[in-house]
């Protein structure tokens, strides 16, 4: 099928509105996504969808879709320019910044979209060519604290088997609306109706999920650390610890227990405002269940003490032995990680291929390296031109791949963070997983510090809307010498940029996400385009390639030689590429671009953008050899990776790339003897200080806690901009308790003024019995400028006009979006 052909067939794709990426089947008619249903054959969602994707056409055919590169005029208006002009001017200006201040003064901000991860993957090549060092995206305002804790404990990301757990616990997570695990709603319903299973929810609000829970621990906002500490205190007091598990699988528990024994359970229950008996009952239920899982999300990750809360959460399931069995927590494979591994790259610290493969690799590595050392000029033609035995080419290529994997993986996905800690140049903020904290970005620009950031490249993100204190972020954009935004729509961020580059939509190009977080079976889906690109737009991989050509990033002679090698087969190509990289390691960081230029044009159905996935598939097979083999990708050398890549290209409903047994969860532990390292000194100290630490940040001036950014039905960050998507609650009312409404004399139709340290805005209200007194909530994703009949409309409040960047986690720098001290006043009409 060619993407141009208008068709009424059901075509396979996926939802791009949250990280679940449920498989979809879509009928396209007259350029519209006319009919949409769940894909029953999809490897992870099996036909499930929620209500949100049914009107995805509002994304595809949004009225503010971009169709031409734009250049900002001095008066702030934009003029259309052609692509050649855009590429040459941007390349020249990036080069100027690099030459004047250094490439490391260019911030690359991208990669957190819910559906499109290829831009950030190819963006690694641009970053390599420019020599950027600093990188950020939305993960650095939610998940970096948790990622750091994971890195200390066992080295990689955890998730839970909610479908089979006897007890599930959600901390600041409302999966009824926000999903994050497959088939969330049916799973929640099954748990709620099964008397043998239980749900525990920590949430100040009676969310849809909390309303289904057996134990709703309705904490005071921002006090989860005390609630979790109290639960851990109960575990120790009542000896609910799984001692056999702790002895067999953990190191350092004595240091942890010293702190936990000191916890005053009653005092902490009072601090978090939850009845002590309820905390004890919930803890007993969790600890005595045959299997239990937890999920923490924004309600705790964007609130005070978030990194500490992540640690306490993980101690809860570790102390009760809930790991590595059906219905418990697990570590899992990645097809390609979207976040660097904060504690070191798995491919570096983990044993490289085990069994016979390792020996073979060791034996051939010497040959491979020798070939590589022969350098660019000799090795490449030698491989392309002489009939070396296939087996030798393959094993030499594989040996080189094994050796170069760490650097190559840095060129493929998000930055891989070395074990040494890095900090930002101006404010010294901690960089976790390679990501600069979002809250620090403006401070790294709005200063006269000589090492300040000077330029920003922003792709697939809307930080002028999604970052705290957005007015200040906009000031920071304006202070830059150059800002470039790549997007499908004229967003709040695009409106501030020097250049705006129009991308083809996610239904007009090959795309994928790297949110592969399932176990024991894990799947990856490459999506084919359903429609032709809108005229004037380009897929991001092509945008990056044009810039890299303009910058002369890779010698064209080398690219020609690699193409010649490729004509002899992908193993010859691989050996040629790795040999070249052995002589010039910087090539590895450019692997995406090299693959796009060489392998890309040879791929079927115009799937040029998928070229980078060849590298990802090879690294995946190398990192998880046994799991990938169990998924059916077998053989020696480069073969498993090659087969996996071919399956990815072929299968439209996703490919199961790793198959494990439950006990294999231990294989993913990146620690000596596969044991958890449980004592984290700086967080244990902080836990110990909770007794005296402040637990409230409101004041007489700002007596309310505003949750700035609740997920509701028909919100999906800012991916769908057309306000008619939200048929109800069109302008995103402020939710307020009946008690507060009474006290302030508010009626359902009243309007209020919300004032915080950062701003003051008017809002409609919804008097809601889900809110507790003193807590108010605004939805996420509203306050977007959208073309209406008479110019731009802007229904609702952009939450970050009310947040301040200074409210952030002391450790990870993540924002307190869920805890904004605020004042609420009636507006007289
Ligand atoms: N419908 C929809 N789904 C989405 C998204 C979307 O935009 N719309 N976005 C996706 C993304 S990017 C993400 S990161 C996830 C986020 O998913 P969630 O974290 O579930 O989303 P939120 O609604 O921001 O916050 C969850 C809960 O935290 C509670 N909360 C607020 N303050 C506190 C507190 O101090 N303590 C505790 N324990 N709870 C608190 C809120 O009442 C809320 O019920 O959702 C994903 N799914
Ligand atoms: N106050 C407050 N702020 C928050 C939150 C909160 O709860 N409260 N939540 C935070 C969280 S968890 C998240 S994840 C972030 C999300 O914030 P961002 O990471 O900024 O993400 P989105 O709003 O999803 O923006 C995605 C952008 O990608 C564009 N886009 C869509 N398709 C394509 C494409 O194919 N190519 C390109 N180039 N662009 C495309 C969209 O038009 C949109 O501009 O917000 C954070 N900000
Ligand atoms: S919004 Fe999330 S849960 Fe709903 S269909 Fe899309 S990917 Fe699935
Ligand atoms: Mo998010």
Coordinates of C-alpha atoms in Angstrom, one line a residue, residues 300-538:
X300 CA 3.7 12.3 44.6
X301 CA 6.3 13.0 42.0
X302 CA 5.3 16.6 41.6
X303 CA 4.9 17.2 45.3
X304 CA 7.1 17.9 48.3
X305 CA 9.7 15.2 49.2
X306 CA 9.1 13.4 45.9
X307 CA 12.5 11.6 45.7
X308 CA 12.2 10.5 49.3
X309 CA 8.6 9.2 48.6
X310 CA 9.9 7.2 45.6
X311 CA 12.4 5.5 48.0
X312 CA 9.9 4.8 50.7
X313 CA 7.5 3.4 48.1
X314 CA 10.1 1.0 46.8
X315 CA 11.2 0.0 50.4
X316 CA 7.6 -1.0 51.0
X317 CA 7.4 -3.6 48.2
X318 CA 11.0 -4.7 48.8
X319 CA 10.6 -5.3 52.6
X320 CA 7.4 -7.4 51.8
X321 CA 9.2 -9.4 49.2
X322 CA 7.0 -8.4 46.3
X323 CA 9.3 -8.9 43.4
X324 CA 9.9 -11.4 40.6
X325 CA 6.6 -13.4 40.9
X326 CA 3.3 -13.1 39.1
X327 CA 1.3 -10.2 40.5
X328 CA 4.4 -8.4 41.9
X329 CA 7.0 -5.9 40.8
X330 CA 9.4 -6.5 38.0
X331 CA 12.4 -5.1 36.0
X332 CA 12.1 -5.5 32.3
X333 CA 13.8 -5.3 28.9
X334 CA 13.8 -2.2 26.7
X335 CA 13.7 -2.1 23.0
X336 CA 15.6 1.1 23.3
X337 CA 15.5 3.2 26.5
X338 CA 13.9 6.6 26.2
X339 CA 15.8 7.8 29.3
X340 CA 19.5 7.2 30.0
X341 CA 20.1 4.7 32.7
X342 CA 21.0 6.9 35.6
X343 CA 23.2 4.4 37.4
X344 CA 25.2 3.4 34.3
X345 CA 24.3 1.9 31.0
X346 CA 23.0 -1.7 31.3
X347 CA 25.0 -2.6 28.3
X348 CA 28.1 -1.5 30.1
X349 CA 27.6 -2.8 33.6
X350 CA 25.7 -6.0 32.8
X351 CA 27.5 -9.1 31.7
X352 CA 27.6 -8.9 27.8
X353 CA 26.4 -11.9 25.9
X354 CA 26.5 -15.0 28.0
X355 CA 27.1 -18.6 27.1
X356 CA 28.7 -19.6 23.8
X357 CA 28.1 -16.2 22.2
X358 CA 30.5 -14.6 24.7
X359 CA 33.3 -17.0 23.9
X360 CA 32.8 -16.6 20.2
X361 CA 32.8 -12.9 20.6
X362 CA 36.0 -12.9 22.6
X363 CA 37.7 -15.1 20.0
X364 CA 36.7 -13.0 17.1
X365 CA 37.0 -9.6 18.7
X366 CA 40.8 -9.7 18.1
X367 CA 40.1 -10.2 14.4
X368 CA 37.4 -7.6 14.3
X369 CA 39.6 -5.0 16.1
X370 CA 42.4 -5.8 13.7
X371 CA 40.2 -5.1 10.8
X372 CA 39.0 -1.9 12.5
X373 CA 42.5 -0.7 13.2
X374 CA 43.1 -1.0 9.5
X375 CA 41.1 2.1 9.4
X376 CA 38.6 3.8 7.2
X377 CA 40.5 3.6 4.0
X378 CA 41.4 -0.1 3.9
X379 CA 38.8 -1.9 6.0
X380 CA 35.8 -0.6 4.2
X381 CA 36.8 -1.5 0.6
X382 CA 38.3 -4.7 1.8
X383 CA 34.9 -5.8 3.2
X384 CA 32.9 -4.6 0.3
X385 CA 35.3 -5.9 -2.4
X386 CA 36.7 -9.2 -1.2
X387 CA 34.7 -12.3 -0.7
X388 CA 35.5 -12.8 3.0
X389 CA 33.6 -15.7 4.4
X390 CA 30.2 -14.7 5.7
X391 CA 30.7 -16.2 9.1
X392 CA 33.9 -14.3 9.7
X393 CA 32.3 -11.0 8.6
X394 CA 29.3 -11.7 10.8
X395 CA 31.3 -12.6 13.9
X396 CA 33.8 -9.8 13.5
X397 CA 31.0 -7.3 13.1
X398 CA 29.3 -8.7 16.2
X399 CA 32.5 -8.5 18.2
X400 CA 32.9 -4.9 17.2
X401 CA 29.2 -4.2 18.0
X402 CA 29.7 -5.7 21.5
X403 CA 32.7 -3.5 22.1
X404 CA 31.1 -0.3 20.8
X405 CA 27.6 -0.9 22.2
X406 CA 27.9 1.7 25.0
X407 CA 28.8 4.5 22.7
X408 CA 26.5 3.4 20.0
X409 CA 23.5 3.3 22.4
X410 CA 24.3 6.9 23.3
X411 CA 23.9 7.7 19.6
X412 CA 20.5 6.0 19.4
X413 CA 18.2 7.0 22.2
X414 CA 18.4 9.4 25.0
X415 CA 21.7 10.3 26.5
X416 CA 23.2 7.5 28.5
X417 CA 24.5 8.8 31.7
X418 CA 27.8 7.7 33.0
X419 CA 28.0 6.7 36.7
X420 CA 29.7 10.0 37.6
X421 CA 27.2 12.7 38.5
X422 CA 26.9 15.8 36.5
X423 CA 25.5 19.1 37.3
X424 CA 24.3 22.1 35.3
X425 CA 26.8 24.8 34.5
X426 CA 25.1 27.9 36.1
X427 CA 23.1 26.7 39.1
X428 CA 24.8 23.3 39.8
X429 CA 21.5 21.4 39.6
X430 CA 21.8 17.6 39.6
X431 CA 21.6 16.0 36.2
X432 CA 19.8 12.6 36.3
X433 CA 19.6 10.2 33.4
X434 CA 21.3 12.8 31.3
X435 CA 18.4 15.3 31.8
X436 CA 18.7 18.8 33.1
X437 CA 15.8 19.5 35.6
X438 CA 13.1 21.4 33.7
X439 CA 12.8 23.8 36.7
X440 CA 16.4 24.9 36.2
X441 CA 16.3 25.8 32.5
X442 CA 15.3 29.4 32.8
X443 CA 17.9 30.0 35.5
X444 CA 20.6 28.5 33.2
X445 CA 19.7 31.2 30.6
X446 CA 18.6 34.3 32.4
X447 CA 21.9 35.2 33.9
X448 CA 25.2 36.9 32.8
X449 CA 27.1 33.8 33.9
X450 CA 29.7 33.1 31.1
X451 CA 28.6 29.4 30.8
X452 CA 24.9 30.2 30.4
X453 CA 22.9 28.5 27.7
X454 CA 22.7 30.5 24.5
X455 CA 20.4 28.6 22.2
X456 CA 17.6 26.1 22.3
X457 CA 16.4 23.4 19.9
X458 CA 12.9 22.3 20.9
X459 CA 11.2 19.3 19.2
X460 CA 7.9 17.6 19.9
X461 CA 7.3 19.5 23.2
X462 CA 5.5 22.5 24.3
X463 CA 7.6 23.8 27.2
X464 CA 6.3 27.4 27.0
X465 CA 3.1 25.8 28.2
X466 CA 4.3 22.7 30.2
X467 CA 7.2 24.1 32.2
X468 CA 6.7 25.8 35.6
X469 CA 6.5 29.6 35.6
X470 CA 5.9 29.7 31.9
X471 CA 6.3 33.4 31.6
X472 CA 9.9 33.1 32.8
X473 CA 10.6 30.3 30.4
X474 CA 9.3 32.5 27.6
X475 CA 11.6 35.3 28.7
X476 CA 14.4 32.7 28.6
X477 CA 13.5 31.8 25.0
X478 CA 13.6 35.5 24.1
X479 CA 17.0 35.9 25.7
X480 CA 18.5 33.1 23.6
X481 CA 20.5 33.9 20.5
X482 CA 18.6 31.3 18.6
X483 CA 15.6 29.2 19.2
X484 CA 14.2 26.6 16.8
X485 CA 10.9 24.7 17.3
X486 CA 9.9 21.6 15.4
X487 CA 6.2 20.9 15.8
X488 CA 3.0 20.0 13.9
X489 CA 1.0 23.0 15.3
X490 CA 1.5 26.7 16.0
X491 CA 1.9 26.2 19.7
X492 CA 2.6 28.5 22.6
X493 CA 6.3 27.6 22.3
X494 CA 6.4 27.9 18.5
X495 CA 5.0 31.5 18.9
X496 CA 8.3 32.4 20.7
X497 CA 10.8 30.8 18.3
X498 CA 13.1 32.4 15.8
X499 CA 12.4 29.5 13.4
X500 CA 9.4 27.1 13.3
X501 CA 9.8 23.9 11.3
X502 CA 6.6 22.1 10.3
X503 CA 6.7 18.3 10.9
X504 CA 4.5 15.8 9.3
X505 CA 1.9 14.4 11.7
X506 CA 2.2 11.1 13.4
X507 CA -0.3 9.6 11.0
X508 CA 1.7 10.8 8.0
X509 CA 5.1 9.2 8.7
X510 CA 6.8 6.2 10.1
X511 CA 6.8 6.5 13.9
X512 CA 7.2 4.6 17.2
X513 CA 7.6 5.1 20.9
X514 CA 10.2 3.5 23.1
X515 CA 7.7 3.0 26.0
X516 CA 8.4 -0.7 26.1
X517 CA 7.8 -1.5 29.8
X518 CA 6.1 -4.8 30.0
X519 CA 7.0 -8.2 31.4
X520 CA 7.2 -11.2 31.0
X521 CA 6.4 -10.4 27.3
X522 CA 7.5 -7.0 26.0
X523 CA 6.6 -5.6 22.6
X524 CA 7.5 -2.8 20.3
X525 CA 5.5 -1.3 17.5
X526 CA 6.6 0.5 14.4
X527 CA 3.7 2.4 12.8
X528 CA 3.4 3.0 9.1
X529 CA 1.9 6.2 7.7
X530 CA -1.8 6.3 6.9
X531 CA -1.8 9.4 4.8
X532 CA 0.6 11.4 2.7
X533 CA 2.5 14.1 4.5
X534 CA 0.8 17.5 4.4
X535 CA 2.4 19.6 1.7
X536 CA 5.2 21.7 3.1
X537 CA 5.8 19.4 6.0
X538 CA 8.7 16.9 6.5

